[in-house]
Amino acid sequence: MASNFYRILSSKRNVGILSLVGAGSITGAVLLRREHVTASAHVRRTYPASAEYPDLRQHNNCMASHLTPAIYAKLCDKSTPNGYTLDQAIQTGVDNPGHPFIKTVGMVAGDEETYEVFADLLDPIIRERHNGYDCRTMTHPTDLDSSKLHSGRFDDRYVLSSRVRTGRSIRGLSLPPACTRAERREVERVTVDALAGLSGDLAGKYYSLTQMTDAEQQQLIDDHFLFDKPVSPLLTCAGMARDWPDARGIWHNNEKTFLVWINEEDHTRVISMEKGGNMKRVFDRFCTGLKEVERMIQEKGWEFMWNEKLGYILTCPSNLGTGLRAGVHVNLPRLSKDPRFSKILDNLRLQKRGTGGVDTAAVGSTFDISNLDRLGQSEVQLVQTVVDGVNYLIECEKKLEKGQDIKVPASPKGN
Amino acid sequence: MAKNCHNDYKMKFSGDEEFPDLSLHNNHMAKVLTKDIYNKLRGKSTPSGFTVDDIIQTGVDNPGHPFIMTVGCVAGDEESYEVFKDLLDPIISDRHSGYKPTDKHRTDLNFENLKGGDDLDPAYVLSSRVRTGRSIKGFTLPPHNSRGERRTIEKLSIEALATLSGEFKGKYYPLNGMTDKEQDQLINDHFLFDKPVSTLLTCAGMARDWPDARGIWHNDAKTFLVWVNEEDHLRVISMQQGGNMKEVFKRFCTGLLKIEETFKKHNHGFMWNEHLGYVLTCPSNLGTGLRGGVHVKLPKLSTHAKFGEILTRLRLQKRGTGGVDTASVGGVFDISNADRLGSSEVDQVQMVVDGVKLMVAMEKKLEKSESIDDMIPAQK
């Protein structure tokens, strides 16, 4: 994987990228190693750090847990080469003290360099959020070879739908919290260009949010594809809804099984989905589609943000690594009422959500079950975890149907 | 001079690439902002680092409002009005009835110059209120200020308000740390302001770090109230039940002048100049920043075909009793002055007093099924 990047970096197009991001990040872009990114000029301050330190006493998010006055004082004068500051990165966590269902991260990245310039804060957050992953010493495996997945066909009587999503960022352009209108439009242009080159069962069409007809909009709503302006303050306080709906859009293939969101919470969100329990096919399409899109953008001299420490770089630190959430909507009427349900999910490294997504509760007994982890394991490993886990849950449900007892699986080794 | 690193980075893109899509927009900013103006201003920033994109973000994010033509831009500091005058002067002109860059604004806080205002019929006029805003010189405004600045503004405000005495003796309630009991009382008194939900404000960055350094001060009699660090540094409000606008305005002027005196003693005046009057976050509040109004029952007049026309001629505006973003309930309207810049505080409150008196008389005529055609005023 790494060798591809070095080859691209010597191409002609790269000269354009480097001049775009400015002299300060040349070393960062070429060498892709954390310690070489230089922060830019000091931010002007009228007040000492102690006067600016946020009041986090009511807060319960990862940022609040790790942002000590000392770390704040050390980092508050710095900014990334593009001018993104610590205050901007933590604003969402200051404005949103907590979330009813999950411990939120409480900060975002404005660009690739955020993860390096503010490493003193992000490293411990990453460690907490990703099970002790230490990006100073560990490396993240990327594996999009879907042929390695086994037993990926679920019992359709229980699994209503299967889905795999991830995100990808275009290297050289700022991320949604910080991007300018021109950058956002460039992300749209580069991505739509690449998607136009897809063929066969991946051939599809782009629907720009600004130019969609009413009929197209209704169809996308009926298909459950249309994303709307973010209302969650976790996103709006981070500046991700600015200039809506400029340069936002949805692309999907004609068969409606492969979908790309442009400029929502990340540059791109890539989704493979279908009704029923054929996770294998969903994952096959996911990997093929992703690799095709990557090939297309590379032909034009672009690449995805990635490094061997953090894997794929995305807006939210919770999505680093694979950025992958593989999940199913599964009916578990008996198991979901069993008091051991949560523990079983924990030990299987799975999480439950309502069928409306992260901020919802379950309706009836249908749950969205997906992998908890994102960083430190590869795509193949994580999807296998979901496959094995969901199969186990279905077995439990079947046992309970027959009046048999179930077992809580052992906690995974090394966690 | 402080520079905005992010803006320097942005300059690598062309003005065309950055120019916002305003094709669906209907606000003052969208009507005025051309590519030429944008190109001229995009390389500039105020000494504190506020740029043209910062000014217009709220207008880009909010294409329109169902009830009013919004301004679509905010100031980040006092200098915004100077550095970005090529954009803000035409907006000010549109919003403030043709006010020119060379015009001078008159400030008159002498309550004795108000004629009448103590005899509005309380059977119709349920409550009277005058509010304005003040910005403390030397600090940036709510869209832009840092936590350190906001906290200092709060500290200075608390110190100033603590020196008030007599009818103005009162207490400060910081939003952070309010007891449940205090909170309930403030809600019952209709004093408590909450985190802004209007996207007009949130997209301009005014709700950042809520509720840090925000609070409410009011006098013991609950007739004089100051909001700290909401949409402006200070919002000063004088209010009471019934129709004695004269008394409300007297208290307003007296209290304001006392507060200003205290701030001056600490070497912090208010932002003011002879062209724009009092400088506030929203260009719509320049000049007096004053909204003097009443909650008045006009069930018949409000359904009369000429109601809108009458209001326009009297230079008044209507709102629902919940404030700017609401519709009226039960025929009760919030009627206030439409003007802010180019006429004085006394002038504007006079228009409210005279206009409401006339409209109540019209309402009484309509109750008796009599015509009001000969009462319709000429354009003021």
mmCIF file of C-alpha atoms in Angstrom, chain A residues 59-396:
data_model
loop_
_atom_site.group_PDB
_atom_site.id
_atom_site.type_symbol
_atom_site.label_atom_id
_atom_site.label_comp_id
_atom_site.label_asym_id
_atom_site.label_seq_id
_atom_site.Cartn_x
_atom_site.Cartn_y
_atom_site.Cartn_z
ATOM 1 C CA HIS A 59 -18.567 17.691 30.499
ATOM 2 C CA ASN A 60 -18.298 14.022 29.748
ATOM 3 C CA ASN A 61 -16.547 13.476 26.426
ATOM 4 C CA CYS A 62 -13.090 12.220 25.460
ATOM 5 C CA MET A 63 -11.752 15.717 24.837
ATOM 6 C CA ALA A 64 -12.831 16.888 28.293
ATOM 7 C CA SER A 65 -11.242 13.822 29.848
ATOM 8 C CA HIS A 66 -7.857 14.581 28.348
ATOM 9 C CA LEU A 67 -7.564 18.317 27.839
ATOM 10 C CA THR A 68 -5.658 19.425 30.905
ATOM 11 C CA PRO A 69 -4.760 23.087 31.414
ATOM 12 C CA ALA A 70 -1.139 22.140 30.724
ATOM 13 C CA ILE A 71 -1.920 20.533 27.376
ATOM 14 C CA TYR A 72 -4.159 23.459 26.483
ATOM 15 C CA ALA A 73 -1.399 25.927 27.310
ATOM 16 C CA LYS A 74 1.083 23.972 25.207
ATOM 17 C CA LEU A 75 -1.156 23.713 22.145
ATOM 18 C CA CYS A 76 -3.330 26.823 22.139
ATOM 19 C CA ASP A 77 -0.773 28.956 20.287
ATOM 20 C CA LYS A 78 -0.277 26.460 17.505
ATOM 21 C CA SER A 79 -2.083 26.036 14.238
ATOM 22 C CA THR A 80 -1.828 23.652 11.302
ATOM 23 C CA PRO A 81 -0.215 24.945 8.088
ATOM 24 C CA ASN A 82 -3.702 25.790 6.811
ATOM 25 C CA GLY A 83 -4.463 27.818 9.930
ATOM 26 C CA TYR A 84 -6.671 25.407 11.894
ATOM 27 C CA THR A 85 -6.425 25.953 15.646
ATOM 28 C CA LEU A 86 -6.963 23.985 18.830
ATOM 29 C CA ASP A 87 -9.937 26.123 19.823
ATOM 30 C CA GLN A 88 -11.588 25.274 16.530
ATOM 31 C CA ALA A 89 -10.868 21.565 16.927
ATOM 32 C CA ILE A 90 -12.363 21.362 20.419
ATOM 33 C CA GLN A 91 -15.306 23.727 19.889
ATOM 34 C CA THR A 92 -17.788 20.897 19.347
ATOM 35 C CA GLY A 93 -16.745 19.262 22.610
ATOM 36 C CA VAL A 94 -16.981 22.512 24.546
ATOM 37 C CA ASP A 95 -20.448 23.209 23.125
ATOM 38 C CA ASN A 96 -21.751 19.668 23.692
ATOM 39 C CA PRO A 97 -21.053 18.488 27.216
ATOM 40 C CA GLY A 98 -22.438 15.004 26.745
ATOM 41 C CA HIS A 99 -24.643 12.643 24.803
ATOM 42 C CA PRO A 100 -27.408 10.478 26.280
ATOM 43 C CA PHE A 101 -26.340 7.223 24.631
ATOM 44 C CA ILE A 102 -22.603 7.394 23.995
ATOM 45 C CA LYS A 103 -19.439 9.051 25.269
ATOM 46 C CA THR A 104 -18.673 11.356 22.372
ATOM 47 C CA VAL A 105 -15.188 12.230 21.211
ATOM 48 C CA GLY A 106 -15.618 15.977 21.634
ATOM 49 C CA MET A 107 -13.224 17.117 18.948
ATOM 50 C CA VAL A 108 -12.670 16.959 15.212
ATOM 51 C CA ALA A 109 -9.851 17.356 12.733
ATOM 52 C CA GLY A 110 -9.885 20.303 10.331
ATOM 53 C CA ASP A 111 -7.238 18.783 8.100
ATOM 54 C CA GLU A 112 -4.772 15.907 7.958
ATOM 55 C CA GLU A 113 -2.130 17.812 9.916
ATOM 56 C CA THR A 114 -4.473 18.303 12.890
ATOM 57 C CA TYR A 115 -3.613 14.780 14.028
ATOM 58 C CA GLU A 116 0.052 15.707 14.181
ATOM 59 C CA VAL A 117 0.122 19.316 15.335
ATOM 60 C CA PHE A 118 -2.263 18.485 18.201
ATOM 61 C CA ALA A 119 -0.959 14.990 18.878
ATOM 62 C CA ASP A 120 -0.473 15.754 22.580
ATOM 63 C CA LEU A 121 -4.251 15.868 22.895
ATOM 64 C CA LEU A 122 -5.286 13.482 20.139
ATOM 65 C CA ASP A 123 -2.957 10.622 21.045
ATOM 66 C CA PRO A 124 -4.543 10.014 24.472
ATOM 67 C CA ILE A 125 -8.018 10.472 22.987
ATOM 68 C CA ILE A 126 -7.222 7.893 20.328
ATOM 69 C CA ARG A 127 -5.860 5.596 22.997
ATOM 70 C CA GLU A 128 -9.047 5.880 25.051
ATOM 71 C CA ARG A 129 -11.410 5.600 22.142
ATOM 72 C CA HIS A 130 -9.627 2.773 20.352
ATOM 73 C CA ASN A 131 -8.866 0.317 23.145
ATOM 74 C CA GLY A 132 -5.417 1.434 24.064
ATOM 75 C CA TYR A 133 -4.142 1.842 20.479
ATOM 76 C CA ASP A 134 -0.849 3.663 20.766
ATOM 77 C CA CYS A 135 -0.143 5.429 17.507
ATOM 78 C CA ARG A 136 3.412 6.211 18.505
ATOM 79 C CA THR A 137 4.361 2.552 18.520
ATOM 80 C CA MET A 138 1.705 0.567 16.671
ATOM 81 C CA THR A 139 0.775 0.268 13.024
ATOM 82 C CA HIS A 140 -2.671 -0.168 11.563
ATOM 83 C CA PRO A 141 -3.356 -2.960 9.046
ATOM 84 C CA THR A 142 -5.384 -2.132 5.947
ATOM 85 C CA ASP A 143 -6.887 -5.142 4.157
ATOM 86 C CA LEU A 144 -9.594 -4.798 1.540
ATOM 87 C CA ASP A 145 -9.318 -8.363 0.176
ATOM 88 C CA SER A 146 -12.912 -9.469 0.628
ATOM 89 C CA SER A 147 -12.171 -13.023 -0.565
ATOM 90 C CA LYS A 148 -10.850 -13.687 2.909
ATOM 91 C CA LEU A 149 -14.294 -13.299 4.474
ATOM 92 C CA HIS A 150 -16.008 -16.561 5.368
ATOM 93 C CA SER A 151 -19.518 -17.520 6.534
ATOM 94 C CA GLY A 152 -20.802 -14.155 5.411
ATOM 95 C CA ARG A 153 -24.361 -15.230 4.619
ATOM 96 C CA PHE A 154 -26.855 -14.688 7.397
ATOM 97 C CA ASP A 155 -30.225 -16.316 7.975
ATOM 98 C CA ASP A 156 -32.648 -13.999 6.149
ATOM 99 C CA ARG A 157 -35.366 -14.843 8.630
ATOM 100 C CA TYR A 158 -33.498 -12.752 11.185
ATOM 101 C CA VAL A 159 -31.299 -10.369 9.256
ATOM 102 C CA LEU A 160 -33.358 -7.797 7.368
ATOM 103 C CA SER A 161 -30.482 -5.891 5.763
ATOM 104 C CA SER A 162 -26.700 -5.738 5.601
ATOM 105 C CA ARG A 163 -24.528 -2.707 5.203
ATOM 106 C CA VAL A 164 -20.870 -1.664 5.243
ATOM 107 C CA ARG A 165 -19.804 1.975 5.295
ATOM 108 C CA THR A 166 -16.588 3.889 5.532
ATOM 109 C CA GLY A 167 -15.239 7.308 4.711
ATOM 110 C CA ARG A 168 -12.425 8.601 2.579
ATOM 111 C CA SER A 169 -10.704 11.970 2.567
ATOM 112 C CA ILE A 170 -8.954 13.520 -0.418
ATOM 113 C CA ARG A 171 -5.375 14.364 0.508
ATOM 114 C CA GLY A 172 -4.470 18.041 0.130
ATOM 115 C CA LEU A 173 -7.924 19.442 0.862
ATOM 116 C CA SER A 174 -9.169 20.519 4.298
ATOM 117 C CA LEU A 175 -11.813 18.466 6.073
ATOM 118 C CA PRO A 176 -15.483 19.488 6.511
ATOM 119 C CA PRO A 177 -15.020 21.457 9.749
ATOM 120 C CA ALA A 178 -12.489 23.771 8.093
ATOM 121 C CA CYS A 179 -12.800 23.507 4.330
ATOM 122 C CA THR A 180 -13.454 26.613 2.295
ATOM 123 C CA ARG A 181 -16.181 26.686 -0.340
ATOM 124 C CA ALA A 182 -13.564 26.279 -3.073
ATOM 125 C CA GLU A 183 -12.060 23.213 -1.373
ATOM 126 C CA ARG A 184 -15.441 21.641 -0.831
ATOM 127 C CA ARG A 185 -16.316 22.172 -4.492
ATOM 128 C CA GLU A 186 -12.985 20.609 -5.451
ATOM 129 C CA VAL A 187 -13.766 17.526 -3.330
ATOM 130 C CA GLU A 188 -17.083 17.256 -5.159
ATOM 131 C CA ARG A 189 -15.457 17.653 -8.560
ATOM 132 C CA VAL A 190 -12.686 15.116 -7.934
ATOM 133 C CA THR A 191 -15.083 12.528 -6.500
ATOM 134 C CA VAL A 192 -17.831 12.925 -9.090
ATOM 135 C CA ASP A 193 -15.199 12.681 -11.824
ATOM 136 C CA ALA A 194 -13.910 9.424 -10.388
ATOM 137 C CA LEU A 195 -17.377 7.944 -9.879
ATOM 138 C CA ALA A 196 -18.296 8.733 -13.477
ATOM 139 C CA GLY A 197 -15.647 6.202 -14.491
ATOM 140 C CA LEU A 198 -17.335 3.288 -12.726
ATOM 141 C CA SER A 199 -18.982 0.661 -14.912
ATOM 142 C CA GLY A 200 -20.869 -2.625 -14.889
ATOM 143 C CA ASP A 201 -22.876 -3.146 -11.711
ATOM 144 C CA LEU A 202 -21.179 -0.078 -10.282
ATOM 145 C CA ALA A 203 -22.313 2.338 -13.025
ATOM 146 C CA GLY A 204 -24.408 5.110 -11.564
ATOM 147 C CA LYS A 205 -25.419 8.754 -11.326
ATOM 148 C CA TYR A 206 -24.706 11.820 -9.222
ATOM 149 C CA TYR A 207 -27.438 13.944 -7.649
ATOM 150 C CA SER A 208 -26.224 17.298 -6.442
ATOM 151 C CA LEU A 209 -28.192 18.629 -3.484
ATOM 152 C CA THR A 210 -28.394 22.077 -5.053
ATOM 153 C CA GLN A 211 -29.703 20.866 -8.392
ATOM 154 C CA MET A 212 -31.850 17.887 -7.562
ATOM 155 C CA THR A 213 -35.353 17.980 -9.050
ATOM 156 C CA ASP A 214 -38.343 17.438 -6.762
ATOM 157 C CA ALA A 215 -38.940 14.034 -8.335
ATOM 158 C CA GLU A 216 -35.330 12.986 -7.780
ATOM 159 C CA GLN A 217 -35.479 14.209 -4.223
ATOM 160 C CA GLN A 218 -38.625 12.218 -3.505
ATOM 161 C CA GLN A 219 -37.123 9.081 -5.005
ATOM 162 C CA LEU A 220 -33.978 9.438 -2.901
ATOM 163 C CA ILE A 221 -36.091 9.906 0.213
ATOM 164 C CA ASP A 222 -38.153 6.817 -0.633
ATOM 165 C CA ASP A 223 -34.959 4.829 -1.121
ATOM 166 C CA HIS A 224 -33.717 6.052 2.267
ATOM 167 C CA PHE A 225 -30.641 7.501 0.546
ATOM 168 C CA LEU A 226 -31.122 11.217 0.961
ATOM 169 C CA PHE A 227 -29.085 12.821 3.722
ATOM 170 C CA ASP A 228 -30.251 16.151 4.984
ATOM 171 C CA LYS A 229 -28.548 19.148 6.530
ATOM 172 C CA PRO A 230 -27.064 17.985 9.823
ATOM 173 C CA VAL A 231 -29.154 18.971 12.818
ATOM 174 C CA SER A 232 -27.029 17.279 15.426
ATOM 175 C CA PRO A 233 -25.163 19.979 17.352
ATOM 176 C CA LEU A 234 -22.185 17.597 17.480
ATOM 177 C CA LEU A 235 -21.785 18.347 13.779
ATOM 178 C CA THR A 236 -23.119 21.892 13.491
ATOM 179 C CA CYS A 237 -20.936 23.197 16.314
ATOM 180 C CA ALA A 238 -17.942 21.802 14.453
ATOM 181 C CA GLY A 239 -18.832 23.903 11.423
ATOM 182 C CA MET A 240 -19.693 21.015 9.123
ATOM 183 C CA ALA A 241 -22.997 22.452 7.934
ATOM 184 C CA ARG A 242 -21.548 25.712 6.651
ATOM 185 C CA ASP A 243 -22.662 26.861 3.194
ATOM 186 C CA TRP A 244 -25.241 24.054 3.005
ATOM 187 C CA PRO A 245 -26.131 22.632 0.475
ATOM 188 C CA ASP A 246 -23.271 23.934 -1.667
ATOM 189 C CA ALA A 247 -21.148 21.103 -3.142
ATOM 190 C CA ARG A 248 -23.057 18.368 -1.345
ATOM 191 C CA GLY A 249 -24.576 15.442 -3.159
ATOM 192 C CA ILE A 250 -25.330 11.778 -3.403
ATOM 193 C CA TRP A 251 -24.105 9.315 -5.948
ATOM 194 C CA HIS A 252 -25.496 5.818 -6.296
ATOM 195 C CA ASN A 253 -25.230 2.964 -8.739
ATOM 196 C CA ASN A 254 -28.235 2.044 -10.873
ATOM 197 C CA GLU A 255 -28.942 -0.999 -8.736
ATOM 198 C CA LYS A 256 -29.013 1.131 -5.571
ATOM 199 C CA THR A 257 -26.543 -1.093 -3.735
ATOM 200 C CA PHE A 258 -23.501 1.211 -3.731
ATOM 201 C CA LEU A 259 -23.807 4.750 -2.533
ATOM 202 C CA VAL A 260 -21.445 7.676 -1.966
ATOM 203 C CA TRP A 261 -22.248 10.759 0.083
ATOM 204 C CA ILE A 262 -20.195 13.801 -0.803
ATOM 205 C CA ASN A 263 -19.278 16.492 1.710
ATOM 206 C CA GLU A 264 -21.491 15.503 4.585
ATOM 207 C CA GLU A 265 -19.482 14.686 7.738
ATOM 208 C CA ASP A 266 -16.467 13.549 5.694
ATOM 209 C CA HIS A 267 -15.260 14.319 2.187
ATOM 210 C CA THR A 268 -16.842 11.052 1.109
ATOM 211 C CA ARG A 269 -18.844 8.338 2.824
ATOM 212 C CA VAL A 270 -18.957 5.088 0.884
ATOM 213 C CA ILE A 271 -21.789 2.679 1.548
ATOM 214 C CA SER A 272 -22.541 -0.783 0.254
ATOM 215 C CA MET A 273 -25.893 -2.193 1.244
ATOM 216 C CA GLU A 274 -28.708 -4.522 0.343
ATOM 217 C CA LYS A 275 -31.747 -6.121 1.828
ATOM 218 C CA GLY A 276 -31.282 -9.503 3.421
ATOM 219 C CA GLY A 277 -28.293 -11.246 4.948
ATOM 220 C CA ASN A 278 -25.700 -11.540 2.184
ATOM 221 C CA MET A 279 -22.925 -9.658 3.950
ATOM 222 C CA LYS A 280 -20.364 -11.398 1.764
ATOM 223 C CA ARG A 281 -21.731 -9.829 -1.375
ATOM 224 C CA VAL A 282 -22.088 -6.477 0.341
ATOM 225 C CA PHE A 283 -18.449 -6.596 1.431
ATOM 226 C CA ASP A 284 -17.276 -7.787 -2.017
ATOM 227 C CA ARG A 285 -18.955 -4.844 -3.653
ATOM 228 C CA PHE A 286 -17.650 -2.512 -0.965
ATOM 229 C CA CYS A 287 -14.028 -3.496 -1.547
ATOM 230 C CA THR A 288 -14.274 -3.567 -5.331
ATOM 231 C CA GLY A 289 -16.008 -0.209 -5.454
ATOM 232 C CA LEU A 290 -13.554 1.431 -3.066
ATOM 233 C CA LYS A 291 -10.539 0.177 -4.950
ATOM 234 C CA GLU A 292 -12.003 1.300 -8.254
ATOM 235 C CA VAL A 293 -12.685 4.793 -6.947
ATOM 236 C CA GLU A 294 -9.180 4.989 -5.542
ATOM 237 C CA ARG A 295 -7.721 3.923 -8.854
ATOM 238 C CA MET A 296 -9.741 6.622 -10.638
ATOM 239 C CA ILE A 297 -8.590 9.450 -8.415
ATOM 240 C CA GLN A 298 -4.996 8.261 -8.579
ATOM 241 C CA GLU A 299 -5.122 8.442 -12.358
ATOM 242 C CA LYS A 300 -5.750 12.136 -11.972
ATOM 243 C CA GLY A 301 -2.969 12.546 -9.441
ATOM 244 C CA TRP A 302 -5.053 12.578 -6.249
ATOM 245 C CA GLU A 303 -4.972 10.157 -3.343
ATOM 246 C CA PHE A 304 -6.758 9.361 -0.116
ATOM 247 C CA MET A 305 -5.461 10.576 3.252
ATOM 248 C CA TRP A 306 -3.826 7.557 4.853
ATOM 249 C CA ASN A 307 -0.792 6.708 6.934
ATOM 250 C CA GLU A 308 0.461 3.547 8.523
ATOM 251 C CA LYS A 309 -0.096 4.781 12.064
ATOM 252 C CA LEU A 310 -3.669 5.984 11.807
ATOM 253 C CA GLY A 311 -4.924 4.274 8.678
ATOM 254 C CA TYR A 312 -7.532 6.325 6.797
ATOM 255 C CA ILE A 313 -7.740 9.894 8.079
ATOM 256 C CA LEU A 314 -11.280 11.126 8.687
ATOM 257 C CA THR A 315 -12.938 14.098 10.381
ATOM 258 C CA CYS A 316 -13.814 12.352 13.616
ATOM 259 C CA PRO A 317 -11.062 10.577 15.555
ATOM 260 C CA SER A 318 -13.561 7.770 16.230
ATOM 261 C CA ASN A 319 -13.460 6.869 12.545
ATOM 262 C CA LEU A 320 -9.698 6.534 12.150
ATOM 263 C CA GLY A 321 -8.187 3.305 10.939
ATOM 264 C CA THR A 322 -10.721 1.588 8.770
ATOM 265 C CA GLY A 323 -13.484 4.164 9.264
ATOM 266 C CA LEU A 324 -15.566 1.048 8.844
ATOM 267 C CA ARG A 325 -18.923 0.271 10.338
ATOM 268 C CA ALA A 326 -20.303 -3.023 9.126
ATOM 269 C CA GLY A 327 -23.723 -3.822 10.396
ATOM 270 C CA VAL A 328 -27.055 -5.505 10.029
ATOM 271 C CA HIS A 329 -30.622 -4.764 10.952
ATOM 272 C CA VAL A 330 -31.505 -7.918 12.819
ATOM 273 C CA ASN A 331 -34.601 -9.089 14.620
ATOM 274 C CA LEU A 332 -33.823 -10.482 18.068
ATOM 275 C CA PRO A 333 -37.078 -10.428 20.042
ATOM 276 C CA ARG A 334 -36.015 -12.869 22.738
ATOM 277 C CA LEU A 335 -32.333 -12.196 22.997
ATOM 278 C CA SER A 336 -32.816 -8.444 23.236
ATOM 279 C CA LYS A 337 -34.888 -8.940 26.365
ATOM 280 C CA ASP A 338 -32.360 -11.226 27.979
ATOM 281 C CA PRO A 339 -30.416 -9.398 30.712
ATOM 282 C CA ARG A 340 -27.181 -10.804 29.313
ATOM 283 C CA PHE A 341 -27.693 -9.151 25.915
ATOM 284 C CA SER A 342 -25.392 -6.173 26.557
ATOM 285 C CA LYS A 343 -22.634 -8.325 27.964
ATOM 286 C CA ILE A 344 -22.849 -10.689 24.995
ATOM 287 C CA LEU A 345 -22.549 -7.768 22.607
ATOM 288 C CA ASP A 346 -19.596 -6.342 24.548
ATOM 289 C CA ASN A 347 -17.709 -9.634 24.443
ATOM 290 C CA LEU A 348 -18.407 -10.011 20.748
ATOM 291 C CA ARG A 349 -16.993 -6.464 20.223
ATOM 292 C CA LEU A 350 -20.329 -5.326 18.820
ATOM 293 C CA GLN A 351 -22.561 -2.363 19.530
ATOM 294 C CA LYS A 352 -26.284 -1.880 19.174
ATOM 295 C CA ARG A 353 -28.048 1.187 17.839
ATOM 296 C CA GLY A 354 -31.639 1.963 16.933
ATOM 297 C CA THR A 355 -32.576 1.453 13.315
ATOM 298 C CA GLY A 356 -32.493 5.209 12.772
ATOM 299 C CA GLY A 357 -28.767 5.317 13.358
ATOM 300 C CA VAL A 358 -26.409 6.555 16.096
ATOM 301 C CA ASP A 359 -28.740 8.954 17.869
ATOM 302 C CA THR A 360 -31.784 6.689 18.018
ATOM 303 C CA ALA A 361 -33.236 3.970 20.200
ATOM 304 C CA ALA A 362 -34.446 0.642 18.875
ATOM 305 C CA VAL A 363 -37.982 0.230 17.592
ATOM 306 C CA GLY A 364 -39.606 -3.055 18.551
ATOM 307 C CA SER A 365 -36.979 -5.752 18.631
ATOM 308 C CA THR A 366 -35.059 -4.840 15.489
ATOM 309 C CA PHE A 367 -31.559 -3.618 16.188
ATOM 310 C CA ASP A 368 -28.726 -2.196 14.204
ATOM 311 C CA ILE A 369 -25.750 -4.337 15.267
ATOM 312 C CA SER A 370 -22.275 -3.354 14.133
ATOM 313 C CA ASN A 371 -18.584 -3.488 15.025
ATOM 314 C CA LEU A 372 -17.351 -1.364 17.898
ATOM 315 C CA ASP A 373 -13.772 -1.123 16.703
ATOM 316 C CA ARG A 374 -12.300 0.931 13.882
ATOM 317 C CA LEU A 375 -8.553 1.203 14.441
ATOM 318 C CA GLY A 376 -5.998 -1.494 15.023
ATOM 319 C CA GLN A 377 -7.715 -4.185 13.022
ATOM 320 C CA SER A 378 -8.202 -4.453 9.288
ATOM 321 C CA GLU A 379 -11.412 -4.219 7.287
ATOM 322 C CA VAL A 380 -11.450 -7.983 6.758
ATOM 323 C CA GLN A 381 -10.946 -8.624 10.468
ATOM 324 C CA LEU A 382 -13.708 -6.252 11.504
ATOM 325 C CA VAL A 383 -16.266 -7.544 9.034
ATOM 326 C CA GLN A 384 -15.383 -11.090 10.104
ATOM 327 C CA THR A 385 -16.019 -10.025 13.690
ATOM 328 C CA VAL A 386 -19.459 -8.800 12.708
ATOM 329 C CA VAL A 387 -20.168 -11.952 10.735
ATOM 330 C CA ASP A 388 -19.097 -14.253 13.551
ATOM 331 C CA GLY A 389 -20.861 -12.126 16.130
ATOM 332 C CA VAL A 390 -24.176 -11.847 14.319
ATOM 333 C CA ASN A 391 -24.163 -15.560 13.594
ATOM 334 C CA TYR A 392 -23.670 -16.138 17.303
ATOM 335 C CA LEU A 393 -26.542 -13.801 18.178
ATOM 336 C CA ILE A 394 -28.825 -15.615 15.765
ATOM 337 C CA GLU A 395 -27.825 -18.927 17.313
ATOM 338 C CA CYS A 396 -28.721 -17.533 20.725
#
